[in-house]
Amino acid sequence: RSALLYITFLSRLRTKMRKFLPMKSSEAESGVKGDGGIFNGKSKQKRWNIPLTSKPFQGFENLQSTIYYCTLAISLYFFLGILAFPFWLEPKWTIIDALYFSMTTLTTVGYGDLVVSGGSNLRGISGKAFVSFFNIYAVCISV
């Protein structure tokens, strides 16, 4: 019984896949089976070309450039955090503190143990604006 269910499943899958598979133009006109087809030669149906072998990771041609740009965006994020927090916004923070704050912001954890101090002076207002854009950038990277 399981073999019958399996055969039924395969035949239904084959009929559903016909609309997604490319068909050779010569096969559509002549009805002759091409190499790599899945139907036998006696069938009157159109022949569909399914290659027997395909390249691994087919469809991932731009994967290397995608990984490159993601790595660049994350590196830029941490570099901005290292430069901005200990040297401009929070002089008492070390580089490790800046990396820790950047990582907790990137992962959207936000423990609250390190907080950028605000104030009414120029450093406090610009710090709040920078942290707002820094957090938006972190959320965009993590999505």
Coordinates of N, CA, C and O in Angstrom, one line a residue:
R1 N 0.8 -1.2 0.0 CA 0.0 0.0 0.0 C 0.9 1.3 0.0 O 0.5 2.3 -0.6
S2 N 2.0 1.2 0.7 CA 2.8 2.4 0.8 C 3.5 2.7 -0.6 O 3.7 3.8 -1.0
A3 N 3.8 1.6 -1.3 CA 4.3 1.8 -2.7 C 3.3 2.5 -3.6 O 3.6 3.4 -4.4
L4 N 2.0 2.1 -3.5 CA 1.0 2.7 -4.3 C 0.8 4.2 -3.9 O 0.6 5.0 -4.8
L5 N 0.9 4.5 -2.6 CA 0.8 5.9 -2.2 C 2.0 6.7 -2.7 O 1.8 7.9 -3.2
Y6 N 3.1 6.1 -2.7 CA 4.3 6.8 -3.2 C 4.2 7.1 -4.7 O 4.6 8.1 -5.2
I7 N 3.7 6.1 -5.5 CA 3.6 6.2 -6.9 C 2.5 7.3 -7.2 O 2.7 8.2 -8.1
T8 N 1.5 7.3 -6.4 CA 0.4 8.4 -6.6 C 1.0 9.7 -6.3 O 0.7 10.7 -7.0
F9 N 1.8 9.8 -5.3 CA 2.4 11.1 -4.9 C 3.3 11.6 -6.0 O 3.3 12.8 -6.4
L10 N 4.1 10.7 -6.6 CA 5.1 11.1 -7.6 C 4.3 11.5 -8.9 O 4.7 12.5 -9.6
S11 N 3.3 10.8 -9.2 CA 2.5 11.2 -10.5 C 1.9 12.6 -10.3 O 1.8 13.4 -11.2
R12 N 1.3 12.8 -9.1 CA 0.7 14.2 -8.8 C 1.8 15.3 -8.8 O 1.5 16.4 -9.3
L13 N 2.9 15.0 -8.2 CA 4.0 15.9 -8.2 C 4.5 16.2 -9.6 O 4.7 17.4 -10.0
R14 N 4.6 15.2 -10.5 CA 5.0 15.4 -11.9 C 4.0 16.3 -12.6 O 4.4 17.2 -13.4
T15 N 2.7 16.1 -12.4 CA 1.8 16.9 -13.1 C 1.8 18.3 -12.6 O 1.6 19.3 -13.4
K16 N 2.1 18.6 -11.4 CA 2.2 19.9 -10.8 C 3.4 20.6 -11.3 O 3.4 21.8 -11.5
M17 N 4.5 19.9 -11.5 CA 5.8 20.5 -11.8 C 5.8 20.8 -13.3 O 6.7 21.5 -13.7
R18 N 4.9 20.3 -14.2 CA 5.0 20.6 -15.6 C 4.9 22.0 -15.9 O 5.6 22.5 -16.8
K19 N 4.2 22.8 -15.2 CA 4.1 24.2 -15.5 C 5.3 25.0 -15.1 O 5.5 26.1 -15.5
F20 N 6.2 24.5 -14.3 CA 7.4 25.2 -13.8 C 8.6 24.8 -14.6 O 9.6 25.5 -14.5
L21 N 8.6 23.7 -15.3 CA 9.8 23.2 -15.9 C 9.9 23.7 -17.3 O 8.9 23.8 -18.0
P22 N 11.1 24.1 -17.7 CA 11.3 24.6 -19.1 C 11.2 23.5 -20.1 O 11.6 22.3 -19.9
M23 N 10.6 23.8 -21.3 CA 10.4 22.8 -22.3 C 11.3 23.3 -23.5 O 11.3 24.4 -23.9
K24 N 11.9 22.3 -24.1 CA 12.7 22.6 -25.3 C 11.8 22.9 -26.5 O 10.7 22.2 -26.6
S25 N 12.1 23.9 -27.3 CA 11.2 24.2 -28.4 C 11.1 23.1 -29.4 O 10.0 22.8 -30.0
S26 N 12.2 22.4 -29.7 CA 12.2 21.2 -30.6 C 11.3 20.1 -30.1 O 10.6 19.4 -30.9
E27 N 11.3 19.9 -28.8 CA 10.5 18.8 -28.2 C 9.0 19.2 -28.3 O 8.1 18.4 -28.5
A28 N 8.7 20.5 -28.1 CA 7.3 20.9 -28.2 C 6.7 20.7 -29.6 O 5.5 20.4 -29.8
E29 N 7.5 21.0 -30.6 CA 7.0 20.8 -32.0 C 7.0 19.4 -32.5 O 6.0 19.0 -33.1
S30 N 8.0 18.6 -32.2 CA 8.1 17.3 -32.7 C 7.5 16.2 -31.8 O 7.1 15.2 -32.3
G31 N 7.5 16.5 -30.5 CA 7.1 15.4 -29.6 C 8.1 14.4 -29.3 O 7.7 13.3 -28.8
V32 N 9.3 14.6 -29.7 CA 10.4 13.6 -29.5 C 11.1 13.9 -28.1 O 11.3 15.0 -27.8
K33 N 11.4 12.8 -27.5 CA 12.0 12.9 -26.2 C 13.4 13.4 -26.3 O 14.2 12.9 -27.1
G34 N 13.8 14.4 -25.5 CA 15.2 14.9 -25.4 C 16.0 14.2 -24.4 O 15.4 13.5 -23.5
D35 N 17.3 14.4 -24.4 CA 18.1 13.7 -23.4 C 17.9 14.4 -22.1 O 17.8 15.6 -22.0
G36 N 17.7 13.6 -21.0 CA 17.4 14.2 -19.7 C 16.0 14.3 -19.4 O 15.6 14.8 -18.4
G37 N 15.1 13.9 -20.3 CA 13.6 14.1 -20.1 C 13.1 13.1 -19.0 O 13.8 12.0 -18.8
I38 N 11.9 13.3 -18.5 CA 11.4 12.4 -17.5 C 10.3 11.4 -18.0 O 9.9 10.5 -17.3
F39 N 9.8 11.7 -19.2 CA 8.8 10.8 -19.7 C 9.3 9.8 -20.7 O 10.3 10.1 -21.4
N40 N 8.6 8.7 -20.9 CA 9.1 7.7 -21.8 C 8.8 8.2 -23.2 O 7.9 9.0 -23.5
G41 N 9.4 7.5 -24.2 CA 9.2 8.0 -25.6 C 7.8 7.6 -26.2 O 7.5 8.2 -27.2
K42 N 7.1 6.7 -25.6 CA 5.8 6.3 -26.1 C 4.7 7.3 -25.8 O 3.6 7.2 -26.3
S43 N 4.9 8.2 -24.8 CA 3.9 9.1 -24.4 C 3.6 10.1 -25.4 O 4.5 10.6 -26.1
K44 N 2.3 10.5 -25.5 CA 1.9 11.6 -26.5 C 2.0 13.0 -25.9 O 1.7 13.9 -26.5
Q45 N 2.4 13.0 -24.6 CA 2.5 14.3 -23.9 C 3.7 15.1 -24.3 O 4.6 14.5 -24.9
K46 N 3.7 16.4 -24.0 CA 4.9 17.2 -24.3 C 6.1 16.7 -23.5 O 5.9 16.2 -22.3
R47 N 7.3 16.9 -24.0 CA 8.5 16.5 -23.3 C 9.0 17.6 -22.5 O 9.2 18.7 -23.1
W48 N 9.4 17.4 -21.3 CA 10.0 18.5 -20.4 C 11.4 18.1 -20.2 O 11.8 17.0 -19.9
N49 N 12.2 19.1 -20.2 CA 13.7 19.0 -20.1 C 14.1 19.2 -18.6 O 14.0 20.3 -18.1
I50 N 14.4 18.1 -18.0 CA 15.0 18.1 -16.6 C 16.4 17.6 -16.7 O 16.6 16.5 -17.0
P51 N 17.4 18.5 -16.4 CA 18.8 18.0 -16.5 C 19.0 16.9 -15.4 O 18.6 17.0 -14.3
L52 N 19.8 15.9 -15.8 CA 20.1 14.8 -14.9 C 21.1 15.3 -13.8 O 21.1 14.8 -12.7
T53 N 22.0 16.1 -14.2 CA 23.0 16.6 -13.3 C 22.9 18.2 -13.3 O 22.7 18.8 -14.4
S54 N 23.1 18.8 -12.2 CA 23.1 20.2 -12.1 C 24.3 20.7 -11.2 O 24.8 19.9 -10.5
K55 N 24.6 21.9 -11.4 CA 25.7 22.4 -10.6 C 25.3 22.6 -9.1 O 24.1 22.9 -8.9
P56 N 26.1 22.3 -8.2 CA 25.7 22.5 -6.8 C 25.5 24.0 -6.5 O 26.2 24.8 -7.1
F57 N 24.6 24.4 -5.6 CA 24.3 25.7 -5.3 C 23.9 26.6 -6.5 O 24.3 27.7 -6.6
Q58 N 23.2 25.9 -7.4 CA 22.7 26.7 -8.6 C 21.7 27.7 -8.1 O 20.8 27.5 -7.3
G59 N 21.8 28.9 -8.6 CA 21.0 30.0 -8.2 C 21.6 30.9 -7.1 O 21.0 31.9 -6.7
F60 N 22.8 30.6 -6.7 CA 23.5 31.4 -5.7 C 24.7 32.1 -6.3 O 25.7 32.2 -5.7
E61 N 24.5 32.6 -7.5 CA 25.6 33.3 -8.2 C 26.1 34.5 -7.4 O 27.2 34.9 -7.4
N62 N 25.2 35.2 -6.8 CA 25.5 36.5 -6.1 C 25.7 36.3 -4.6 O 25.7 37.3 -3.8
L63 N 25.9 35.1 -4.2 CA 26.1 34.8 -2.7 C 27.3 35.4 -2.2 O 27.4 36.0 -1.1
Q64 N 28.4 35.4 -3.0 CA 29.7 35.9 -2.5 C 29.6 37.4 -2.3 O 30.1 37.9 -1.3
S65 N 29.0 38.1 -3.2 CA 28.8 39.6 -3.1 C 27.9 39.9 -1.9 O 28.1 40.9 -1.2
T66 N 26.9 39.1 -1.7 CA 25.9 39.3 -0.6 C 26.7 39.2 0.7 O 26.5 40.0 1.6
I67 N 27.5 38.1 0.9 CA 28.2 37.9 2.1 C 29.2 39.1 2.3 O 29.4 39.6 3.4
Y68 N 29.8 39.5 1.2 CA 30.8 40.6 1.3 C 30.1 41.9 1.8 O 30.6 42.6 2.7
Y69 N 28.9 42.2 1.3 CA 28.2 43.5 1.7 C 27.7 43.4 3.1 O 27.7 44.3 3.9
C70 N 27.3 42.2 3.5 CA 26.8 42.0 4.9 C 28.0 42.1 5.9 O 27.8 42.8 6.9
T71 N 29.1 41.5 5.6 CA 30.3 41.7 6.4 C 30.8 43.1 6.5 O 31.2 43.6 7.5
L72 N 30.7 43.8 5.4 CA 31.1 45.2 5.3 C 30.2 46.1 6.2 O 30.6 46.9 6.9
A73 N 28.9 45.8 6.1 CA 27.9 46.6 6.9 C 28.1 46.3 8.4 O 28.1 47.3 9.2
I74 N 28.3 45.1 8.8 CA 28.5 44.8 10.2 C 29.9 45.4 10.7 O 30.0 45.9 11.8
S75 N 30.9 45.3 9.9 CA 32.2 45.8 10.3 C 32.1 47.4 10.4 O 32.7 47.9 11.4
L76 N 31.4 48.0 9.5 CA 31.2 49.5 9.6 C 30.5 49.8 10.9 O 30.8 50.8 11.5
Y77 N 29.5 49.0 11.2 CA 28.7 49.3 12.4 C 29.6 49.2 13.7 O 29.6 50.1 14.5
F78 N 30.4 48.2 13.8 CA 31.3 48.1 15.0 C 32.4 49.2 15.0 O 32.8 49.7 16.0
F79 N 32.9 49.5 13.8 CA 33.9 50.5 13.7 C 33.3 51.9 14.1 O 34.0 52.6 14.8
L80 N 32.1 52.2 13.7 CA 31.4 53.4 14.2 C 31.2 53.4 15.7 O 31.4 54.5 16.4
G81 N 30.9 52.3 16.2 CA 30.7 52.2 17.7 C 32.0 52.4 18.4 O 32.0 53.1 19.5
I82 N 33.1 51.8 17.9 CA 34.4 52.0 18.6 C 34.9 53.4 18.5 O 35.4 53.9 19.5
L83 N 34.6 54.1 17.4 CA 35.1 55.5 17.3 C 34.2 56.5 18.0 O 34.7 57.4 18.7
A84 N 32.9 56.3 18.0 CA 32.0 57.3 18.5 C 31.9 57.2 20.0 O 31.9 58.3 20.7
F85 N 31.7 56.1 20.6 CA 31.4 56.1 22.0 C 32.6 56.4 22.9 O 32.5 57.3 23.7
P86 N 33.7 55.7 22.9 CA 34.8 56.1 23.8 C 35.5 57.4 23.5 O 36.0 58.1 24.4
F87 N 35.5 57.9 22.3 CA 36.3 59.0 21.9 C 35.4 60.3 21.8 O 36.0 61.4 21.8
W88 N 34.1 60.2 21.7 CA 33.3 61.4 21.4 C 32.1 61.5 22.4 O 32.0 62.5 23.1
L89 N 31.3 60.4 22.6 CA 30.1 60.5 23.4 C 30.3 60.2 24.9 O 29.8 60.9 25.7
E90 N 31.0 59.1 25.1 CA 31.2 58.7 26.5 C 32.7 58.5 26.7 O 33.3 57.4 26.5
P91 N 33.4 59.5 27.1 CA 34.9 59.4 27.3 C 35.3 58.4 28.4 O 36.4 57.9 28.4
K92 N 34.4 58.1 29.3 CA 34.7 57.1 30.4 C 34.7 55.7 29.9 O 35.2 54.8 30.6
W93 N 34.0 55.4 28.8 CA 33.9 54.0 28.3 C 35.2 53.6 27.6 O 36.0 54.4 27.0
T94 N 35.5 52.3 27.8 CA 36.7 51.7 27.1 C 36.2 51.2 25.7 O 35.0 51.2 25.4
I95 N 37.1 50.7 25.0 CA 36.8 50.2 23.7 C 36.0 48.9 23.8 O 35.0 48.6 23.1
I96 N 36.3 48.1 24.9 CA 35.5 46.9 25.2 C 34.1 47.3 25.6 O 33.1 46.6 25.1
D97 N 33.9 48.4 26.3 CA 32.5 48.8 26.6 C 31.8 49.2 25.4 O 30.6 49.0 25.2
A98 N 32.5 49.9 24.5 CA 31.8 50.3 23.2 C 31.4 49.1 22.4 O 30.3 49.1 21.8
L99 N 32.3 48.1 22.3 CA 32.0 46.9 21.6 C 30.8 46.1 22.2 O 29.9 45.6 21.6
Y100 N 30.8 46.1 23.6 CA 29.7 45.5 24.3 C 28.4 46.2 24.0 O 27.3 45.6 23.8
F101 N 28.4 47.5 24.1 CA 27.2 48.3 23.8 C 26.7 48.1 22.4 O 25.5 47.9 22.1
S102 N 27.7 48.1 21.5 CA 27.3 47.9 20.0 C 26.7 46.5 19.8 O 25.7 46.3 19.1
M103 N 27.3 45.5 20.5 CA 26.8 44.1 20.3 C 25.4 43.9 20.9 O 24.5 43.3 20.3
T104 N 25.2 44.5 22.1 CA 23.8 44.4 22.7 C 22.8 45.2 21.9 O 21.6 44.8 21.9
T105 N 23.2 46.3 21.3 CA 22.3 47.0 20.4 C 22.0 46.3 19.1 O 20.9 46.2 18.7
L106 N 23.0 45.6 18.6 CA 22.9 44.9 17.3 C 21.9 43.7 17.5 O 21.1 43.4 16.7
T107 N 22.1 43.0 18.6 CA 21.3 41.8 18.9 C 19.9 42.2 19.5 O 19.1 41.4 19.8
T108 N 19.7 43.5 19.7 CA 18.4 44.1 20.3 C 18.2 43.5 21.6 O 17.0 43.4 22.0
V109 N 19.2 43.2 22.4 CA 19.0 42.8 23.8 C 18.8 44.0 24.7 O 17.8 44.1 25.4
G110 N 19.8 44.9 24.7 CA 19.7 46.1 25.5 C 19.5 45.9 27.0 O 18.5 46.1 27.5
Y111 N 20.6 45.4 27.7 CA 20.5 45.1 29.1 C 20.3 46.4 29.9 O 19.7 46.3 31.0
G112 N 20.8 47.5 29.5 CA 20.6 48.8 30.2 C 21.7 49.1 31.2 O 21.6 50.1 32.0
D113 N 22.7 48.3 31.3 CA 23.8 48.5 32.2 C 24.7 49.6 31.6 O 25.4 50.3 32.4
L114 N 24.8 49.8 30.3 CA 25.5 50.9 29.7 C 24.5 51.8 29.0 O 23.8 51.3 28.1
V115 N 24.5 53.0 29.4 CA 23.5 54.0 28.8 C 24.3 55.2 28.4 O 25.1 55.7 29.2
V116 N 24.0 55.7 27.2 CA 24.6 57.0 26.8 C 24.0 58.1 27.6 O 22.7 58.3 27.6
S117 N 24.8 58.9 28.3 CA 24.3 60.0 29.1 C 23.8 61.1 28.2 O 24.5 61.5 27.2
G118 N 22.7 61.7 28.5 CA 22.2 62.8 27.7 C 22.4 64.1 28.5 O 22.8 64.1 29.7
G119 N 22.1 65.1 27.9 CA 22.2 66.4 28.5 C 21.7 67.5 27.6 O 21.3 67.3 26.5
S120 N 21.7 68.7 28.1 CA 21.2 69.8 27.3 C 22.3 70.5 26.5 O 22.0 71.3 25.7
N121 N 23.5 70.0 26.7 CA 24.6 70.6 26.0 C 24.7 70.0 24.6 O 23.9 69.1 24.2
L122 N 25.6 70.4 23.8 CA 25.7 70.0 22.4 C 26.1 68.5 22.3 O 25.6 67.8 21.5
R123 N 27.0 68.0 23.2 CA 27.4 66.6 23.3 C 26.2 65.7 23.6 O 26.0 64.7 23.0
G124 N 25.3 66.1 24.5 CA 24.2 65.3 24.8 C 23.1 65.2 23.7 O 22.6 64.1 23.4
I125 N 22.9 66.3 23.1 CA 21.9 66.4 22.0 C 22.4 65.6 20.8 O 21.7 64.8 20.2
S126 N 23.6 65.8 20.4 CA 24.2 65.1 19.3 C 24.4 63.6 19.6 O 24.2 62.8 18.7
G127 N 24.6 63.3 20.9 CA 24.8 61.9 21.3 C 23.4 61.2 21.1 O 23.4 60.0 20.7
K128 N 22.3 61.8 21.5 CA 21.0 61.2 21.4 C 20.7 61.0 19.9 O 20.1 60.0 19.6
A129 N 21.0 62.0 19.1 CA 20.7 61.8 17.7 C 21.6 60.7 17.1 O 21.1 59.9 16.3
F130 N 22.8 60.6 17.4 CA 23.7 59.6 16.9 C 23.2 58.2 17.4 O 23.2 57.3 16.6
V131 N 22.9 58.1 18.6 CA 22.4 56.8 19.1 C 21.1 56.4 18.5 O 20.9 55.2 18.2
S132 N 20.3 57.3 18.2 CA 19.0 57.0 17.5 C 19.3 56.4 16.1 O 18.7 55.3 15.8
F133 N 20.1 57.1 15.3 CA 20.5 56.5 14.0 C 21.3 55.3 14.1 O 21.2 54.4 13.3
F134 N 22.2 55.2 15.1 CA 23.0 54.0 15.4 C 22.1 52.8 15.6 O 22.3 51.7 15.1
N135 N 21.0 53.0 16.4 CA 20.1 51.9 16.7 C 19.3 51.5 15.5 O 19.0 50.3 15.3
I136 N 18.8 52.5 14.7 CA 18.1 52.2 13.5 C 19.0 51.4 12.5 O 18.5 50.4 11.9
Y137 N 20.2 51.7 12.4 CA 21.2 51.0 11.6 C 21.4 49.6 12.1 O 21.4 48.6 11.3
A138 N 21.4 49.4 13.4 CA 21.6 48.1 14.0 C 20.4 47.2 13.7 O 20.5 46.0 13.4
V139 N 19.2 47.8 13.8 CA 18.0 47.0 13.5 C 17.9 46.6 12.0 O 17.6 45.5 11.6
C140 N 18.3 47.5 11.1 CA 18.4 47.2 9.7 C 19.4 46.1 9.4 O 19.1 45.3 8.5
I141 N 20.5 46.1 10.1 CA 21.5 45.0 9.8 C 20.9 43.7 10.3 O 21.1 42.7 9.7
S142 N 20.3 43.7 11.5 CA 19.9 42.4 12.1 C 18.7 41.8 11.4 O 18.4 40.7 11.5
V143 N 18.0 42.6 10.6 CA 16.8 42.1 9.9 C 17.4 41.4 8.6 O 17.2 40.4 8.2

